[in-house]
Amino acid sequence: MNKRTIKDIDVYDKSVIVRVDFNVPVIDGKITDDNRIVEAMPTIKYLLEKGAKIILMSHLGRPEGKPNKKYSLKIVSQRVQELLPDNKVIMAKDVTGTDAKEKAKKLKMGQVLILENLRFDAREEENDKTFCKELASLAEVYVNDAFGTAHRKHASTYGVAKLLPNAIGFLIEKELNLICGSIENPKRPFVGILGGAKVKDKIGIIDSLLNTVDTLIIGGGMAYTFLSAKGYKIGNSLFDESNVKTAKDLMKKAEEKGVNLLLPVDFVETPNFDDVINYRYTKDENISDGYEGVDIGKKSIKLFSKVVKKAKTVIWNGPVGVFEKKEFAVGTYAIAKKLTKVKGTTIIGGGDSASAVINMGLADKMTHISTGGGASLKLFEGKVLPGVDVIDNI
Ligand code: AMP
């Protein structure tokens, strides 16, 4: 890691604007999982100890460029205050408006100011130059610790970094060290497990993982396009006709590279996605007419488990079934459980697979659960994250 981190910069009595990822789930006005806020604390506490005046900025949900009370960060500021009982946490009424400017100017050492939701301003996602300048004018130093948005080229993750002395925080540093460290020189056998709905979102990562893994397991809605390309019947299952050729090419590449590309060998099928009564197990890879595949079957669980058990490095992104419904979550939960038995490194690439592991209470049995689904996928793919790339080297 040759990027400048917060340990390399002097922040004493300086205003430090920190991009954090406080995009937490909020249901009925309550934060249902504060993991992202907790994960940002080491950086915030370190900067406070070193005498910084901290300005935190984040997005929350999708307010589509307009102020919207539903997505206010006020509720997050209350949680931050609870986690920092000895420091004053102040909430700004706007992002870069008069209130934010005044409160930033008056900020004292040891205090924390939280700006309103960045995405209340459409210029954030446009990486607008004026908006970057407005953000930069609030502080003297910029820190990016929002791993969950580090794959985005937005004003707060990219543009503003070019205008101030900059560094990455502890969370980004930890994610990079653990994810890149595990996949650059993996202990073998190295197994990738990919699930989720759409083939088109995962083509790049399948293509690049085929260069490094020993086995690639493909489950979830994606699998049916591959099975259809192999000539199996897939009923009404998710299918991406435009990517059948790509699926064939990827299977050919796996063969050429000597990678064991494993698809499910049986399924749970149901007349429609919402029907949790009339589901049944298939005998083999074929899905019946009028049915759709919604989870992997028992033989597939056995097959995948055998491979995972022997692995020394496993990376996993995406559920292998419609895991939001408990009847169709059996395969995904079985995979999560098997991962706890791996005598090696297990990296969970954020998003739904992370939720599955956390919901099962297995989080502390994995090597690392990433806080960023999209960002960790980019790293699995061997890509550079703009929010890291823009930070100066030491
Ligand atoms: P992604 O965002 O691409 O990782 O997709 C996650 C979604 O894939 C979850 O909401 C799952 O319900 C869905 N999914 C997984 N397996 C299937 C399947 N067999 N059919 C339909 N959707 C699925």
Short mmCIF file of C-alpha atoms and ligand atoms in Angstrom, two decimals:
data_model
loop_
_atom_site.label_atom_id
_atom_site.label_comp_id
_atom_site.label_asym_id
_atom_site.label_seq_id
_atom_site.Cartn_x
_atom_site.Cartn_y
_atom_site.Cartn_z
CA MET A 1 0.00 0.00 0.00
CA ASN A 2 1.64 3.20 -1.15
CA LYS A 3 -1.27 5.57 -0.47
CA ARG A 4 -1.03 8.32 2.10
CA THR A 5 -3.04 7.42 5.21
CA ILE A 6 -4.19 9.53 8.14
CA LYS A 7 -1.09 8.43 10.04
CA ASP A 8 1.04 10.31 7.50
CA ILE A 9 -0.65 13.71 7.90
CA ASP A 10 -0.66 16.47 10.53
CA VAL A 11 -4.19 17.39 11.57
CA TYR A 12 -3.57 19.31 14.81
CA ASP A 13 -6.04 22.22 15.06
CA LYS A 14 -6.97 21.69 11.41
CA SER A 15 -10.44 21.27 9.88
CA VAL A 16 -10.55 17.82 8.33
CA ILE A 17 -13.41 16.93 6.01
CA VAL A 18 -13.97 13.16 6.03
CA ARG A 19 -16.05 11.28 3.47
CA VAL A 20 -17.67 8.45 5.40
CA ASP A 21 -20.24 5.88 4.34
CA PHE A 22 -23.21 6.43 6.64
CA ASN A 23 -25.65 4.98 4.12
CA VAL A 24 -27.31 2.79 6.74
CA PRO A 25 -30.70 1.07 6.53
CA VAL A 26 -33.44 3.14 8.20
CA ILE A 27 -36.88 1.61 8.80
CA ASP A 28 -39.70 3.59 10.47
CA GLY A 29 -37.25 6.27 11.56
CA LYS A 30 -34.85 3.80 13.19
CA ILE A 31 -31.38 2.66 12.10
CA THR A 32 -31.65 -1.12 11.79
CA ASP A 33 -27.93 -1.81 11.27
CA ASP A 34 -25.33 0.72 12.41
CA ASN A 35 -22.31 -1.32 11.29
CA ARG A 36 -21.16 1.33 8.79
CA ILE A 37 -21.21 4.04 11.47
CA VAL A 38 -19.32 1.82 13.90
CA GLU A 39 -16.75 0.94 11.20
CA ALA A 40 -16.01 4.65 10.66
CA MET A 41 -15.27 5.25 14.35
CA PRO A 42 -11.57 4.25 14.42
CA THR A 43 -10.74 6.99 11.90
CA ILE A 44 -12.94 9.60 13.60
CA LYS A 45 -11.58 8.82 17.07
CA TYR A 46 -7.97 8.84 15.83
CA LEU A 47 -8.42 12.26 14.20
CA LEU A 48 -10.07 13.62 17.35
CA GLU A 49 -7.19 12.33 19.48
CA LYS A 50 -4.77 14.11 17.16
CA GLY A 51 -6.56 17.42 17.71
CA ALA A 52 -8.62 17.73 14.50
CA LYS A 53 -11.86 19.61 13.96
CA ILE A 54 -13.91 17.08 12.03
CA ILE A 55 -16.48 17.64 9.30
CA LEU A 56 -18.23 14.42 8.26
CA MET A 57 -20.01 14.04 4.94
CA SER A 58 -22.04 11.13 3.56
CA HIS A 59 -25.02 10.23 1.45
CA LEU A 60 -28.07 8.32 2.70
CA GLY A 61 -30.49 6.57 0.35
CA ARG A 62 -31.52 8.03 -2.99
CA PRO A 63 -33.00 11.51 -2.53
CA GLU A 64 -32.31 12.19 -6.24
CA GLY A 65 -30.58 15.55 -5.91
CA LYS A 66 -33.24 17.30 -3.79
CA PRO A 67 -33.61 17.87 -0.03
CA ASN A 68 -35.97 15.26 1.40
CA LYS A 69 -36.58 14.94 5.17
CA LYS A 70 -36.93 11.18 4.84
CA TYR A 71 -33.24 10.94 3.98
CA SER A 72 -31.88 13.47 6.48
CA LEU A 73 -28.66 12.50 8.26
CA LYS A 74 -30.07 13.87 11.54
CA ILE A 75 -30.86 10.38 12.78
CA VAL A 76 -27.28 9.34 11.96
CA SER A 77 -25.88 12.35 13.85
CA GLN A 78 -27.76 11.17 16.96
CA ARG A 79 -26.10 7.75 16.70
CA VAL A 80 -22.68 9.36 16.16
CA GLN A 81 -23.24 11.46 19.30
CA GLU A 82 -24.05 8.29 21.28
CA LEU A 83 -20.82 6.70 20.05
CA LEU A 84 -18.81 9.84 20.91
CA PRO A 85 -20.21 10.82 24.33
CA ASP A 86 -17.22 13.05 25.16
CA ASN A 87 -17.34 15.12 21.97
CA LYS A 88 -19.88 17.63 20.75
CA VAL A 89 -21.61 16.47 17.52
CA ILE A 90 -23.27 19.25 15.53
CA MET A 91 -25.67 18.76 12.60
CA ALA A 92 -25.71 21.22 9.70
CA LYS A 93 -29.06 22.11 8.13
CA ASP A 94 -27.61 22.02 4.61
CA VAL A 95 -24.73 20.57 2.59
CA THR A 96 -22.63 23.57 1.55
CA GLY A 97 -25.10 26.36 2.32
CA THR A 98 -24.97 29.21 4.85
CA ASP A 99 -25.59 26.98 7.86
CA ALA A 100 -22.85 24.48 6.95
CA LYS A 101 -20.40 27.31 6.21
CA GLU A 102 -21.09 29.11 9.50
CA LYS A 103 -20.92 25.96 11.60
CA ALA A 104 -17.71 24.85 9.85
CA LYS A 105 -16.11 28.22 10.56
CA LYS A 106 -17.03 28.12 14.27
CA LEU A 107 -15.98 24.48 14.74
CA LYS A 108 -13.55 23.89 17.63
CA MET A 109 -10.93 21.24 18.24
CA GLY A 110 -12.57 17.98 19.37
CA GLN A 111 -15.94 18.84 17.82
CA VAL A 112 -17.66 17.00 14.97
CA LEU A 113 -19.86 18.65 12.37
CA ILE A 114 -22.05 16.49 10.12
CA LEU A 115 -23.16 17.98 6.82
CA GLU A 116 -26.64 17.19 5.50
CA ASN A 117 -27.02 14.36 2.97
CA LEU A 118 -24.63 15.02 0.05
CA ARG A 119 -27.19 13.72 -2.42
CA PHE A 120 -29.61 16.53 -1.48
CA ASP A 121 -27.47 18.36 -4.04
CA ALA A 122 -27.54 16.97 -7.61
CA ARG A 123 -24.03 18.27 -8.17
CA GLU A 124 -22.57 15.58 -5.86
CA GLU A 125 -23.04 12.68 -8.27
CA GLU A 126 -22.07 14.89 -11.23
CA ASN A 127 -18.68 15.59 -9.62
CA ASP A 128 -19.48 19.24 -10.34
CA LYS A 129 -16.42 21.53 -10.11
CA THR A 130 -18.16 24.33 -8.18
CA PHE A 131 -19.62 21.86 -5.69
CA CYS A 132 -16.15 20.33 -5.16
CA LYS A 133 -14.80 23.84 -4.46
CA GLU A 134 -17.64 24.54 -2.02
CA LEU A 135 -16.89 21.33 -0.09
CA ALA A 136 -13.14 22.00 -0.13
CA SER A 137 -13.66 25.55 1.18
CA LEU A 138 -15.09 24.12 4.42
CA ALA A 139 -11.82 22.43 5.46
CA GLU A 140 -8.03 22.29 5.23
CA VAL A 141 -7.53 18.54 4.82
CA TYR A 142 -9.54 15.81 3.04
CA VAL A 143 -9.85 12.19 4.17
CA ASN A 144 -11.69 9.42 2.34
CA ASP A 145 -12.86 6.58 4.53
CA ALA A 146 -16.01 5.65 2.60
CA PHE A 147 -15.10 2.27 1.16
CA GLY A 148 -18.73 1.66 0.15
CA THR A 149 -18.56 4.54 -2.36
CA ALA A 150 -14.86 4.42 -3.27
CA HIS A 151 -15.78 2.97 -6.70
CA ARG A 152 -17.72 6.17 -7.51
CA LYS A 153 -16.27 9.28 -9.12
CA HIS A 154 -18.43 11.77 -7.22
CA ALA A 155 -17.56 15.22 -5.84
CA SER A 156 -17.11 13.94 -2.27
CA THR A 157 -15.21 10.79 -3.23
CA TYR A 158 -13.07 12.14 -6.05
CA GLY A 159 -13.25 15.80 -7.09
CA VAL A 160 -12.70 17.36 -3.67
CA ALA A 161 -9.64 15.14 -3.04
CA LYS A 162 -7.81 17.01 -5.79
CA LEU A 163 -8.28 20.36 -4.05
CA LEU A 164 -6.89 19.61 -0.58
CA PRO A 165 -4.03 17.72 1.08
CA ASN A 166 -5.51 14.21 1.25
CA ALA A 167 -5.32 10.75 2.80
CA ILE A 168 -7.30 7.55 3.20
CA GLY A 169 -8.77 6.51 6.55
CA PHE A 170 -8.38 3.26 8.51
CA LEU A 171 -11.49 1.56 7.07
CA ILE A 172 -10.39 1.92 3.45
CA GLU A 173 -6.88 0.88 4.44
CA LYS A 174 -8.23 -2.24 6.17
CA GLU A 175 -10.51 -3.18 3.25
CA LEU A 176 -7.69 -2.79 0.72
CA ASN A 177 -5.19 -4.75 2.80
CA LEU A 178 -7.58 -7.62 3.49
CA ILE A 179 -9.23 -7.92 0.08
CA CYS A 180 -6.25 -7.22 -2.17
CA GLY A 181 -3.87 -9.04 0.18
CA SER A 182 -5.98 -12.20 -0.03
CA ILE A 183 -6.59 -12.28 -3.75
CA GLU A 184 -3.28 -11.05 -5.14
CA ASN A 185 -1.35 -14.01 -3.77
CA PRO A 186 -4.08 -16.43 -2.75
CA LYS A 187 -3.44 -19.60 -0.80
CA ARG A 188 -4.79 -22.43 -2.94
CA PRO A 189 -7.22 -23.92 -3.68
CA PHE A 190 -8.75 -20.51 -4.37
CA VAL A 191 -12.55 -20.63 -4.79
CA GLY A 192 -14.85 -17.85 -6.01
CA ILE A 193 -18.60 -18.03 -5.36
CA LEU A 194 -20.82 -15.72 -7.35
CA GLY A 195 -24.56 -15.42 -7.10
CA GLY A 196 -27.18 -12.73 -7.50
CA ALA A 197 -29.65 -11.83 -10.18
CA LYS A 198 -27.99 -10.39 -13.24
CA VAL A 199 -25.37 -11.94 -15.52
CA LYS A 200 -24.60 -8.62 -17.15
CA ASP A 201 -23.44 -7.11 -13.84
CA LYS A 202 -20.99 -9.93 -13.21
CA ILE A 203 -19.45 -10.65 -16.64
CA GLY A 204 -16.34 -8.58 -15.93
CA ILE A 205 -15.71 -10.23 -12.61
CA ILE A 206 -16.30 -13.78 -13.92
CA ASP A 207 -13.91 -13.06 -16.78
CA SER A 208 -11.20 -11.77 -14.49
CA LEU A 209 -11.67 -14.39 -11.74
CA LEU A 210 -11.15 -17.10 -14.36
CA ASN A 211 -7.55 -15.88 -14.53
CA THR A 212 -6.92 -16.50 -10.85
CA VAL A 213 -9.31 -18.96 -9.17
CA ASP A 214 -9.08 -22.76 -9.16
CA THR A 215 -12.85 -23.19 -8.92
CA LEU A 216 -15.63 -20.74 -9.74
CA ILE A 217 -19.09 -21.54 -8.42
CA ILE A 218 -21.97 -19.74 -10.15
CA GLY A 219 -25.35 -19.81 -8.42
CA GLY A 220 -28.40 -17.58 -8.11
CA GLY A 221 -30.40 -16.11 -10.96
CA MET A 222 -27.26 -15.86 -13.08
CA ALA A 223 -26.86 -19.63 -13.34
CA TYR A 224 -29.85 -20.16 -15.65
CA THR A 225 -28.34 -18.25 -18.57
CA PHE A 226 -25.30 -20.54 -18.32
CA LEU A 227 -27.50 -23.66 -18.03
CA SER A 228 -29.61 -22.57 -20.98
CA ALA A 229 -26.41 -22.07 -22.99
CA LYS A 230 -25.56 -25.70 -22.13
CA GLY A 231 -28.95 -26.85 -23.43
CA TYR A 232 -30.86 -27.45 -20.19
CA LYS A 233 -34.52 -26.46 -19.73
CA ILE A 234 -34.87 -23.42 -17.48
CA GLY A 235 -38.67 -22.87 -17.43
CA ASN A 236 -39.52 -19.31 -16.39
CA SER A 237 -36.26 -18.76 -14.49
CA LEU A 238 -34.27 -15.54 -14.83
CA PHE A 239 -32.70 -15.53 -18.28
CA ASP A 240 -30.58 -13.04 -20.17
CA GLU A 241 -30.81 -13.97 -23.83
CA SER A 242 -28.40 -11.24 -24.90
CA ASN A 243 -25.63 -12.83 -22.82
CA VAL A 244 -25.95 -16.48 -23.88
CA LYS A 245 -22.97 -16.11 -26.21
CA THR A 246 -20.94 -14.45 -23.42
CA ALA A 247 -21.86 -17.31 -21.07
CA LYS A 248 -20.62 -19.80 -23.68
CA ASP A 249 -17.38 -17.84 -24.13
CA LEU A 250 -16.81 -17.74 -20.37
CA MET A 251 -17.36 -21.50 -20.06
CA LYS A 252 -14.88 -22.02 -22.91
CA LYS A 253 -12.37 -19.76 -21.22
CA ALA A 254 -12.75 -21.74 -17.97
CA GLU A 255 -12.02 -24.96 -19.86
CA GLU A 256 -8.96 -23.47 -21.55
CA LYS A 257 -7.63 -22.12 -18.26
CA GLY A 258 -8.28 -25.37 -16.43
CA VAL A 259 -10.68 -23.66 -14.03
CA ASN A 260 -13.39 -25.84 -12.55
CA LEU A 261 -16.54 -23.82 -13.36
CA LEU A 262 -19.32 -25.30 -11.25
CA LEU A 263 -23.02 -24.71 -11.89
CA PRO A 264 -25.86 -26.04 -9.70
CA VAL A 265 -26.96 -29.59 -10.49
CA ASP A 266 -30.45 -29.34 -8.97
CA PHE A 267 -32.84 -26.66 -7.79
CA VAL A 268 -35.84 -25.56 -5.79
CA GLU A 269 -38.55 -24.58 -8.28
CA THR A 270 -41.83 -22.77 -7.73
CA PRO A 271 -44.68 -21.68 -10.04
CA ASN A 272 -43.80 -18.07 -9.35
CA PHE A 273 -41.31 -16.09 -7.34
CA ASP A 274 -43.84 -15.18 -4.61
CA ASP A 275 -45.26 -18.69 -4.17
CA VAL A 276 -43.71 -20.14 -1.02
CA ILE A 277 -46.29 -22.96 -0.73
CA ASN A 278 -46.11 -24.95 -3.97
CA TYR A 279 -42.35 -25.21 -4.33
CA ARG A 280 -40.55 -28.51 -4.92
CA TYR A 281 -37.11 -29.96 -5.65
CA THR A 282 -35.97 -30.78 -9.19
CA LYS A 283 -34.24 -34.09 -9.93
CA ASP A 284 -31.49 -32.52 -12.00
CA GLU A 285 -30.45 -29.32 -13.79
CA ASN A 286 -33.75 -28.97 -15.66
CA ILE A 287 -36.53 -26.66 -14.46
CA SER A 288 -40.11 -27.70 -15.27
CA ASP A 289 -42.25 -25.73 -17.72
CA GLY A 290 -44.27 -23.11 -15.84
CA TYR A 291 -41.83 -23.07 -12.91
CA GLU A 292 -38.85 -20.94 -11.99
CA GLY A 293 -35.68 -21.83 -10.14
CA VAL A 294 -35.38 -19.93 -6.88
CA ASP A 295 -32.69 -21.76 -4.90
CA ILE A 296 -30.06 -24.45 -5.34
CA GLY A 297 -31.08 -28.00 -4.39
CA LYS A 298 -29.59 -30.51 -1.94
CA LYS A 299 -27.19 -32.15 -4.42
CA SER A 300 -25.81 -28.74 -5.37
CA ILE A 301 -25.31 -27.82 -1.71
CA LYS A 302 -23.35 -31.07 -1.24
CA LEU A 303 -21.29 -30.49 -4.38
CA PHE A 304 -20.43 -26.86 -3.53
CA SER A 305 -19.76 -27.71 0.13
CA LYS A 306 -17.20 -30.35 -0.83
CA VAL A 307 -15.23 -27.81 -2.86
CA VAL A 308 -15.50 -25.05 -0.23
CA LYS A 309 -14.36 -27.41 2.54
CA LYS A 310 -11.01 -27.97 0.82
CA ALA A 311 -10.44 -24.32 -0.07
CA LYS A 312 -7.72 -22.19 1.48
CA THR A 313 -9.11 -18.91 0.10
CA VAL A 314 -12.78 -18.19 -0.65
CA ILE A 315 -14.36 -14.99 -1.93
CA TRP A 316 -18.14 -14.76 -2.09
CA ASN A 317 -20.51 -12.24 -3.62
CA GLY A 318 -24.23 -12.72 -4.17
CA PRO A 319 -26.88 -15.10 -2.80
CA VAL A 320 -27.40 -18.44 -4.59
CA GLY A 321 -31.18 -18.14 -4.25
CA VAL A 322 -33.99 -15.72 -3.47
CA PHE A 323 -32.73 -15.57 0.11
CA GLU A 324 -35.13 -12.79 1.17
CA LYS A 325 -37.77 -15.56 1.47
CA LYS A 326 -36.77 -18.05 4.15
CA GLU A 327 -38.11 -20.99 2.10
CA PHE A 328 -35.60 -20.14 -0.64
CA ALA A 329 -32.70 -19.13 1.62
CA VAL A 330 -31.56 -22.69 2.43
CA GLY A 331 -28.79 -22.80 -0.20
CA THR A 332 -27.39 -19.37 0.67
CA TYR A 333 -27.38 -20.16 4.40
CA ALA A 334 -25.75 -23.55 3.77
CA ILE A 335 -22.93 -21.86 1.85
CA ALA A 336 -22.47 -19.31 4.65
CA LYS A 337 -22.26 -22.10 7.21
CA LYS A 338 -19.75 -24.05 5.14
CA LEU A 339 -17.54 -20.99 4.87
CA THR A 340 -17.11 -21.00 8.64
CA LYS A 341 -15.36 -24.38 8.29
CA VAL A 342 -12.76 -23.14 5.82
CA LYS A 343 -9.22 -23.49 7.15
CA GLY A 344 -8.03 -20.36 5.43
CA THR A 345 -9.21 -16.94 4.33
CA THR A 346 -12.89 -16.11 3.76
CA ILE A 347 -13.81 -12.76 2.25
CA ILE A 348 -17.47 -11.75 1.96
CA GLY A 349 -17.95 -9.07 -0.67
CA GLY A 350 -20.61 -6.93 0.98
CA GLY A 351 -24.26 -6.59 -0.06
CA ASP A 352 -26.66 -9.54 0.24
CA SER A 353 -24.08 -12.20 1.09
CA ALA A 354 -22.83 -10.00 3.92
CA SER A 355 -26.44 -9.63 5.20
CA ALA A 356 -26.91 -13.41 5.05
CA VAL A 357 -23.74 -14.01 7.09
CA ILE A 358 -24.59 -11.28 9.61
CA ASN A 359 -28.23 -12.46 9.97
CA MET A 360 -26.98 -15.95 10.76
CA GLY A 361 -24.69 -14.62 13.47
CA LEU A 362 -21.63 -15.93 11.62
CA ALA A 363 -19.88 -12.60 11.07
CA ASP A 364 -17.06 -13.23 13.54
CA LYS A 365 -16.28 -16.57 11.89
CA MET A 366 -15.26 -14.96 8.58
CA THR A 367 -11.88 -13.38 7.88
CA HIS A 368 -13.49 -10.23 6.51
CA ILE A 369 -16.94 -8.93 5.66
CA SER A 370 -16.58 -5.96 3.37
CA THR A 371 -18.64 -2.82 3.99
CA GLY A 372 -18.89 -2.21 0.24
CA GLY A 373 -20.64 -4.53 -2.23
CA GLY A 374 -19.88 -2.60 -5.42
CA ALA A 375 -16.40 -1.54 -4.32
CA SER A 376 -15.33 -5.04 -3.26
CA LEU A 377 -16.61 -6.46 -6.56
CA LYS A 378 -14.37 -3.97 -8.39
CA LEU A 379 -11.40 -5.16 -6.31
CA PHE A 380 -12.28 -8.81 -7.01
CA GLU A 381 -12.23 -7.79 -10.66
CA GLY A 382 -8.73 -6.35 -10.25
CA LYS A 383 -9.88 -2.78 -10.92
CA VAL A 384 -8.64 0.43 -9.32
CA LEU A 385 -11.11 2.38 -7.16
CA PRO A 386 -11.27 6.07 -8.22
CA GLY A 387 -11.73 7.18 -4.59
CA VAL A 388 -8.40 5.54 -3.72
CA ASP A 389 -6.59 6.27 -6.96
CA VAL A 390 -7.09 10.03 -6.48
CA ILE A 391 -5.31 10.02 -3.09
CA ASP A 392 -1.62 10.99 -3.24
CA ASN A 393 1.05 8.35 -2.85
CA ILE A 394 3.43 8.58 0.09
P1 AMP B 1 -27.38 -8.97 -7.08
O1 AMP B 1 -27.73 -7.59 -6.65
O2 AMP B 1 -27.13 -9.12 -8.53
O3 AMP B 1 -26.28 -9.57 -6.21
O4 AMP B 1 -28.67 -9.85 -6.83
C1 AMP B 1 -29.21 -10.12 -5.57
C2 AMP B 1 -30.59 -10.63 -5.76
O5 AMP B 1 -30.54 -11.82 -6.52
C3 AMP B 1 -31.30 -10.99 -4.47
O6 AMP B 1 -32.32 -10.05 -4.26
C4 AMP B 1 -31.86 -12.37 -4.74
O7 AMP B 1 -33.21 -12.52 -4.38
C5 AMP B 1 -31.73 -12.50 -6.25
N1 AMP B 1 -31.68 -13.89 -6.71
C6 AMP B 1 -30.84 -14.86 -6.32
N2 AMP B 1 -31.16 -16.03 -6.91
C7 AMP B 1 -32.24 -15.80 -7.69
C8 AMP B 1 -33.04 -16.61 -8.52
N3 AMP B 1 -32.80 -17.90 -8.68
N4 AMP B 1 -34.08 -16.04 -9.16
C9 AMP B 1 -34.34 -14.72 -8.99
N5 AMP B 1 -33.61 -13.90 -8.22
C10 AMP B 1 -32.58 -14.43 -7.56
#
